[in-house]
Amino acid sequence: MDLAAQYRGLYQAALFTAECAEDAYPLGALDSTLKPWFRRRLESREHSLDHCDSRMDLASAVEDLAGIAPHYVELRRDLFGDLHHIGRPAPTWRAVDSTLAVWAPLQVWRQPPACALLLRDSGVASGGAQTWDFIVFGRSGDPRDQGKVYTAMLFPDADAGAGTGGRTVQVAGHLEDQRELYEQLTYAFQSLWHNVRFAALHDPDRGRNLPPADA
C-alpha cells in the first residue's frame, strides 16, 4: 500500500471513530455545533501529506491526524456525563480548543439551556477584532434545535500592543439584559482567556434604576 493510501485510510478511520462516538454519546442540540466543528478540523488535515517534505514532516502530520479522533471521543464522553450523570460536580464551561467552548448542564431534574461559544471570524483581516457566535440551545435535548445565535465582538484593547494582551467583549443590549445568559457568556470567554474585559460589567444598568440623588 502506498503512502497516500495509508494516509487516506487513517483519515477514514478517524471519521469512522467519530461517527461511532456520536452514536454512542448523543449530545442533543449541541451536536448541531460539535459535529460540523469536528468535520472542519478533520477536513483541514485531509491534504496535509501534500505539504510534507521530510520524514519529520510526515511523522508530525500523521501524529496530528491520529490524535484528532481520540480527543473528540473523550470530549463527547465527558459532555455526555455532564448532561446525564447525577452526583458529579456541576458542569463548567469546557474549552475544547482556542475556537470553541461548550457548556452542557445536567438534564435530569430540569432542562436548562446548553450553550456554545464558537469563533466565526479570527479577526486577521479586521485589525484583530474577532466575531464570535454565542449559541443558546433552549431545547438542549432536541438534536433538531439549531440554537439562538447572539453575536459577540472581541476587540483588542488600545494598549494590547504594549504586551498586555487585553481584550474587550461587546454584545448587543438585548443579550446584556438577559443576565443569566450574559453571565454564562462571561464564563465562556474566561474559559478561553484569562485577560478579558466585559464592557457591560462596568455599567451593567447603563444608568437605569439609580438611587435618588439625596439618598
mmCIF file of C-alpha atoms in Angstrom:
data_model
loop_
_atom_site.group_PDB
_atom_site.id
_atom_site.type_symbol
_atom_site.label_atom_id
_atom_site.label_comp_id
_atom_site.label_asym_id
_atom_site.label_seq_id
_atom_site.Cartn_x
_atom_site.Cartn_y
_atom_site.Cartn_z
ATOM 1 C CA MET A 1 0.000 0.000 0.000
ATOM 2 C CA ASP A 2 1.408 3.388 -0.929
ATOM 3 C CA LEU A 3 1.806 6.273 1.465
ATOM 4 C CA ALA A 4 -1.150 8.276 0.145
ATOM 5 C CA ALA A 5 -3.471 5.282 0.532
ATOM 6 C CA GLN A 6 -2.240 4.678 4.072
ATOM 7 C CA TYR A 7 -2.852 8.304 4.988
ATOM 8 C CA ARG A 8 -6.308 8.159 3.420
ATOM 9 C CA GLY A 9 -7.042 5.036 5.450
ATOM 10 C CA LEU A 10 -6.074 6.865 8.637
ATOM 11 C CA TYR A 11 -8.343 9.746 7.651
ATOM 12 C CA GLN A 12 -11.279 7.397 7.100
ATOM 13 C CA ALA A 13 -10.546 5.652 10.405
ATOM 14 C CA ALA A 14 -10.711 8.994 12.224
ATOM 15 C CA LEU A 15 -14.065 9.750 10.632
ATOM 16 C CA PHE A 16 -15.407 6.292 11.476
ATOM 17 C CA THR A 17 -14.218 6.661 15.077
ATOM 18 C CA ALA A 18 -16.026 9.987 15.345
ATOM 19 C CA GLU A 19 -19.234 8.550 13.906
ATOM 20 C CA CYS A 20 -19.186 5.677 16.388
ATOM 21 C CA ALA A 21 -18.670 8.100 19.284
ATOM 22 C CA GLU A 22 -21.516 10.288 18.036
ATOM 23 C CA ASP A 23 -23.788 7.261 18.018
ATOM 24 C CA ALA A 24 -22.657 6.097 21.475
ATOM 25 C CA TYR A 25 -22.715 9.531 23.170
ATOM 26 C CA PRO A 26 -25.522 11.637 21.632
ATOM 27 C CA LEU A 27 -25.433 15.260 22.802
ATOM 28 C CA GLY A 28 -28.776 16.565 21.591
ATOM 29 C CA ALA A 29 -28.764 20.125 20.338
ATOM 30 C CA LEU A 30 -25.033 20.562 20.935
ATOM 31 C CA ASP A 31 -24.397 18.214 18.031
ATOM 32 C CA SER A 32 -25.525 20.885 15.571
ATOM 33 C CA THR A 33 -22.318 22.711 16.548
ATOM 34 C CA LEU A 34 -19.966 19.899 17.514
ATOM 35 C CA LYS A 35 -20.412 17.616 14.502
ATOM 36 C CA PRO A 36 -19.640 20.304 11.876
ATOM 37 C CA TRP A 37 -16.790 21.620 14.036
ATOM 38 C CA PHE A 38 -15.114 18.220 14.151
ATOM 39 C CA ARG A 39 -15.513 17.649 10.435
ATOM 40 C CA ARG A 40 -13.975 21.046 9.646
ATOM 41 C CA ARG A 41 -10.999 20.133 11.826
ATOM 42 C CA LEU A 42 -10.683 16.765 10.122
ATOM 43 C CA GLU A 43 -11.029 18.180 6.602
ATOM 44 C CA SER A 44 -8.301 20.737 7.308
ATOM 45 C CA ARG A 45 -5.904 17.788 7.642
ATOM 46 C CA GLU A 46 -7.092 15.852 4.610
ATOM 47 C CA HIS A 47 -4.259 17.058 2.366
ATOM 48 C CA SER A 48 -1.515 17.562 4.968
ATOM 49 C CA LEU A 49 0.511 14.878 3.238
ATOM 50 C CA ASP A 50 0.948 17.186 0.246
ATOM 51 C CA HIS A 51 2.987 19.592 2.396
ATOM 52 C CA CYS A 52 5.398 17.039 3.852
ATOM 53 C CA ASP A 53 8.994 17.492 2.708
ATOM 54 C CA SER A 54 10.742 15.201 5.184
ATOM 55 C CA ARG A 55 10.223 12.186 7.411
ATOM 56 C CA MET A 56 9.748 14.507 10.367
ATOM 57 C CA ASP A 57 7.017 16.390 8.488
ATOM 58 C CA LEU A 58 5.330 13.083 7.726
ATOM 59 C CA ALA A 59 5.545 11.908 11.326
ATOM 60 C CA SER A 60 4.071 15.205 12.545
ATOM 61 C CA ALA A 61 1.201 15.103 10.047
ATOM 62 C CA VAL A 62 0.324 11.500 10.887
ATOM 63 C CA GLU A 63 0.531 12.135 14.627
ATOM 64 C CA ASP A 64 -1.745 15.173 14.271
ATOM 65 C CA LEU A 65 -4.334 13.255 12.273
ATOM 66 C CA ALA A 66 -4.168 10.202 14.522
ATOM 67 C CA GLY A 67 -4.798 12.303 17.634
ATOM 68 C CA ILE A 68 -7.863 14.199 16.472
ATOM 69 C CA ALA A 69 -10.402 11.380 16.872
ATOM 70 C CA PRO A 70 -9.391 10.247 20.400
ATOM 71 C CA HIS A 71 -9.650 13.847 21.608
ATOM 72 C CA TYR A 72 -13.135 14.106 20.118
ATOM 73 C CA VAL A 73 -14.243 10.809 21.668
ATOM 74 C CA GLU A 74 -13.041 11.918 25.103
ATOM 75 C CA LEU A 75 -14.826 15.250 24.703
ATOM 76 C CA ARG A 76 -18.117 13.581 23.798
ATOM 77 C CA ARG A 77 -17.835 11.139 26.689
ATOM 78 C CA ASP A 78 -17.214 13.981 29.136
ATOM 79 C CA LEU A 79 -20.082 16.098 27.796
ATOM 80 C CA PHE A 80 -22.433 13.121 27.859
ATOM 81 C CA GLY A 81 -21.568 12.679 31.539
ATOM 82 C CA ASP A 82 -22.147 16.386 32.176
ATOM 83 C CA LEU A 83 -25.630 16.079 30.686
ATOM 84 C CA HIS A 84 -26.753 12.830 32.273
ATOM 85 C CA HIS A 85 -24.694 11.632 35.248
ATOM 86 C CA ILE A 86 -26.091 12.517 38.676
ATOM 87 C CA GLY A 87 -23.683 13.090 41.554
ATOM 88 C CA ARG A 88 -20.889 14.738 39.613
ATOM 89 C CA PRO A 89 -19.810 18.319 40.343
ATOM 90 C CA ALA A 90 -21.848 20.922 38.488
ATOM 91 C CA PRO A 91 -20.521 21.152 34.915
ATOM 92 C CA THR A 92 -18.454 24.177 33.994
ATOM 93 C CA TRP A 93 -17.534 25.515 30.573
ATOM 94 C CA ARG A 94 -15.172 23.253 28.684
ATOM 95 C CA ALA A 95 -12.584 24.878 26.428
ATOM 96 C CA VAL A 96 -12.452 22.455 23.504
ATOM 97 C CA ASP A 97 -9.743 24.403 21.694
ATOM 98 C CA SER A 98 -8.965 28.079 21.083
ATOM 99 C CA THR A 99 -12.022 28.423 18.809
ATOM 100 C CA LEU A 100 -14.734 26.625 20.781
ATOM 101 C CA ALA A 101 -16.073 26.319 24.322
ATOM 102 C CA VAL A 102 -19.206 24.422 25.364
ATOM 103 C CA TRP A 103 -21.414 24.144 28.438
ATOM 104 C CA ALA A 104 -23.648 21.109 28.958
ATOM 105 C CA PRO A 105 -25.589 21.412 32.246
ATOM 106 C CA LEU A 106 -27.250 18.391 33.837
ATOM 107 C CA GLN A 107 -30.544 17.460 32.147
ATOM 108 C CA VAL A 108 -32.177 15.303 34.820
ATOM 109 C CA TRP A 109 -34.411 17.260 37.200
ATOM 110 C CA ARG A 110 -34.827 20.255 34.939
ATOM 111 C CA GLN A 111 -33.751 21.200 31.445
ATOM 112 C CA PRO A 112 -31.627 24.355 31.442
ATOM 113 C CA PRO A 113 -30.255 25.570 28.110
ATOM 114 C CA ALA A 114 -26.937 24.292 26.828
ATOM 115 C CA CYS A 115 -24.559 26.794 25.235
ATOM 116 C CA ALA A 116 -21.594 27.026 22.891
ATOM 117 C CA LEU A 117 -19.164 29.814 22.059
ATOM 118 C CA LEU A 118 -17.704 29.444 18.565
ATOM 119 C CA LEU A 119 -15.239 31.635 16.679
ATOM 120 C CA ARG A 120 -16.753 32.850 13.416
ATOM 121 C CA ASP A 121 -14.049 35.287 12.246
ATOM 122 C CA SER A 122 -10.480 35.220 13.541
ATOM 123 C CA GLY A 123 -10.051 38.968 13.040
ATOM 124 C CA VAL A 124 -6.888 38.619 10.950
ATOM 125 C CA ALA A 125 -8.413 40.781 8.211
ATOM 126 C CA SER A 126 -10.142 43.265 10.513
ATOM 127 C CA GLY A 127 -7.481 44.701 12.759
ATOM 128 C CA GLY A 128 -7.743 41.939 15.332
ATOM 129 C CA ALA A 129 -11.477 42.363 16.086
ATOM 130 C CA GLN A 130 -12.904 38.855 16.300
ATOM 131 C CA THR A 131 -16.513 37.797 15.773
ATOM 132 C CA TRP A 132 -17.891 35.025 17.953
ATOM 133 C CA ASP A 133 -21.223 33.183 17.941
ATOM 134 C CA PHE A 134 -22.727 32.657 21.380
ATOM 135 C CA ILE A 135 -25.265 29.892 20.733
ATOM 136 C CA VAL A 136 -28.030 29.120 23.234
ATOM 137 C CA PHE A 137 -29.920 25.850 22.861
ATOM 138 C CA GLY A 138 -33.230 26.260 24.664
ATOM 139 C CA ARG A 139 -34.252 22.661 23.897
ATOM 140 C CA SER A 140 -30.896 21.127 24.578
ATOM 141 C CA GLY A 141 -32.157 17.551 24.367
ATOM 142 C CA ASP A 142 -33.549 18.045 20.862
ATOM 143 C CA PRO A 143 -30.966 17.436 18.111
ATOM 144 C CA ARG A 144 -33.126 19.497 15.731
ATOM 145 C CA ASP A 145 -32.637 22.657 17.804
ATOM 146 C CA GLN A 146 -30.126 24.836 15.912
ATOM 147 C CA GLY A 147 -29.967 27.311 18.788
ATOM 148 C CA LYS A 148 -30.389 31.065 19.051
ATOM 149 C CA VAL A 149 -27.233 32.879 17.987
ATOM 150 C CA TYR A 150 -26.005 36.072 19.647
ATOM 151 C CA THR A 151 -23.047 37.897 18.131
ATOM 152 C CA ALA A 152 -20.193 38.807 20.446
ATOM 153 C CA MET A 153 -17.356 41.051 19.302
ATOM 154 C CA LEU A 154 -13.925 40.726 20.845
ATOM 155 C CA PHE A 155 -11.762 43.823 20.433
ATOM 156 C CA PRO A 156 -8.070 44.141 21.297
ATOM 157 C CA ASP A 157 -7.602 46.877 23.889
ATOM 158 C CA ALA A 158 -5.780 50.036 22.882
ATOM 159 C CA ASP A 159 -2.746 49.080 24.945
ATOM 160 C CA ALA A 160 -2.622 45.487 23.658
ATOM 161 C CA GLY A 161 0.366 46.428 21.534
ATOM 162 C CA ALA A 162 2.302 47.128 24.721
ATOM 163 C CA GLY A 163 2.154 43.431 25.552
ATOM 164 C CA THR A 164 -0.798 43.393 27.943
ATOM 165 C CA GLY A 165 -2.868 41.190 25.620
ATOM 166 C CA GLY A 166 -6.105 42.696 26.927
ATOM 167 C CA ARG A 167 -9.374 42.253 25.063
ATOM 168 C CA THR A 168 -12.859 43.683 25.489
ATOM 169 C CA VAL A 169 -16.106 41.820 24.782
ATOM 170 C CA GLN A 170 -19.119 43.733 23.496
ATOM 171 C CA VAL A 171 -22.579 42.359 22.729
ATOM 172 C CA ALA A 172 -25.968 43.772 21.797
ATOM 173 C CA GLY A 173 -28.042 45.268 24.596
ATOM 174 C CA HIS A 174 -30.735 42.614 24.399
ATOM 175 C CA LEU A 175 -28.185 39.992 25.495
ATOM 176 C CA GLU A 176 -26.841 42.209 28.274
ATOM 177 C CA ASP A 177 -30.409 42.425 29.584
ATOM 178 C CA GLN A 178 -30.640 38.640 29.873
ATOM 179 C CA ARG A 179 -28.438 38.440 32.935
ATOM 180 C CA GLU A 180 -28.243 34.647 33.276
ATOM 181 C CA LEU A 181 -27.179 34.233 29.661
ATOM 182 C CA TYR A 182 -24.770 37.160 29.839
ATOM 183 C CA GLU A 183 -23.223 35.595 32.922
ATOM 184 C CA GLN A 184 -22.697 32.354 31.005
ATOM 185 C CA LEU A 185 -21.044 34.303 28.194
ATOM 186 C CA THR A 186 -18.519 35.705 30.665
ATOM 187 C CA TYR A 187 -17.738 32.198 31.894
ATOM 188 C CA ALA A 188 -17.354 31.023 28.295
ATOM 189 C CA PHE A 189 -14.757 33.640 27.401
ATOM 190 C CA GLN A 190 -12.984 33.211 30.724
ATOM 191 C CA SER A 191 -12.574 29.516 29.938
ATOM 192 C CA LEU A 192 -10.618 30.535 26.834
ATOM 193 C CA TRP A 193 -8.654 33.552 28.109
ATOM 194 C CA HIS A 194 -7.639 34.982 31.459
ATOM 195 C CA ASN A 195 -7.368 38.617 30.403
ATOM 196 C CA VAL A 196 -10.788 39.572 29.017
ATOM 197 C CA ARG A 197 -12.868 42.606 29.961
ATOM 198 C CA PHE A 198 -16.667 42.683 29.613
ATOM 199 C CA ALA A 199 -17.884 46.133 28.687
ATOM 200 C CA ALA A 200 -21.354 45.853 30.247
ATOM 201 C CA LEU A 201 -19.995 44.844 33.652
ATOM 202 C CA HIS A 202 -18.606 48.350 34.184
ATOM 203 C CA ASP A 203 -22.107 49.842 33.894
ATOM 204 C CA PRO A 204 -24.482 46.853 33.949
ATOM 205 C CA ASP A 205 -27.618 49.001 34.288
ATOM 206 C CA ARG A 206 -26.430 51.663 31.839
ATOM 207 C CA GLY A 207 -27.717 54.419 34.115
ATOM 208 C CA ARG A 208 -31.055 52.826 34.921
ATOM 209 C CA ASN A 209 -32.516 52.280 38.371
ATOM 210 C CA LEU A 210 -30.148 54.709 40.026
ATOM 211 C CA PRO A 211 -30.904 55.692 43.649
ATOM 212 C CA PRO A 212 -32.295 59.193 44.302
ATOM 213 C CA ALA A 213 -29.704 61.930 44.370
ATOM 214 C CA ASP A 214 -30.397 62.691 48.049
ATOM 215 C CA ALA A 215 -30.246 59.048 49.161
#
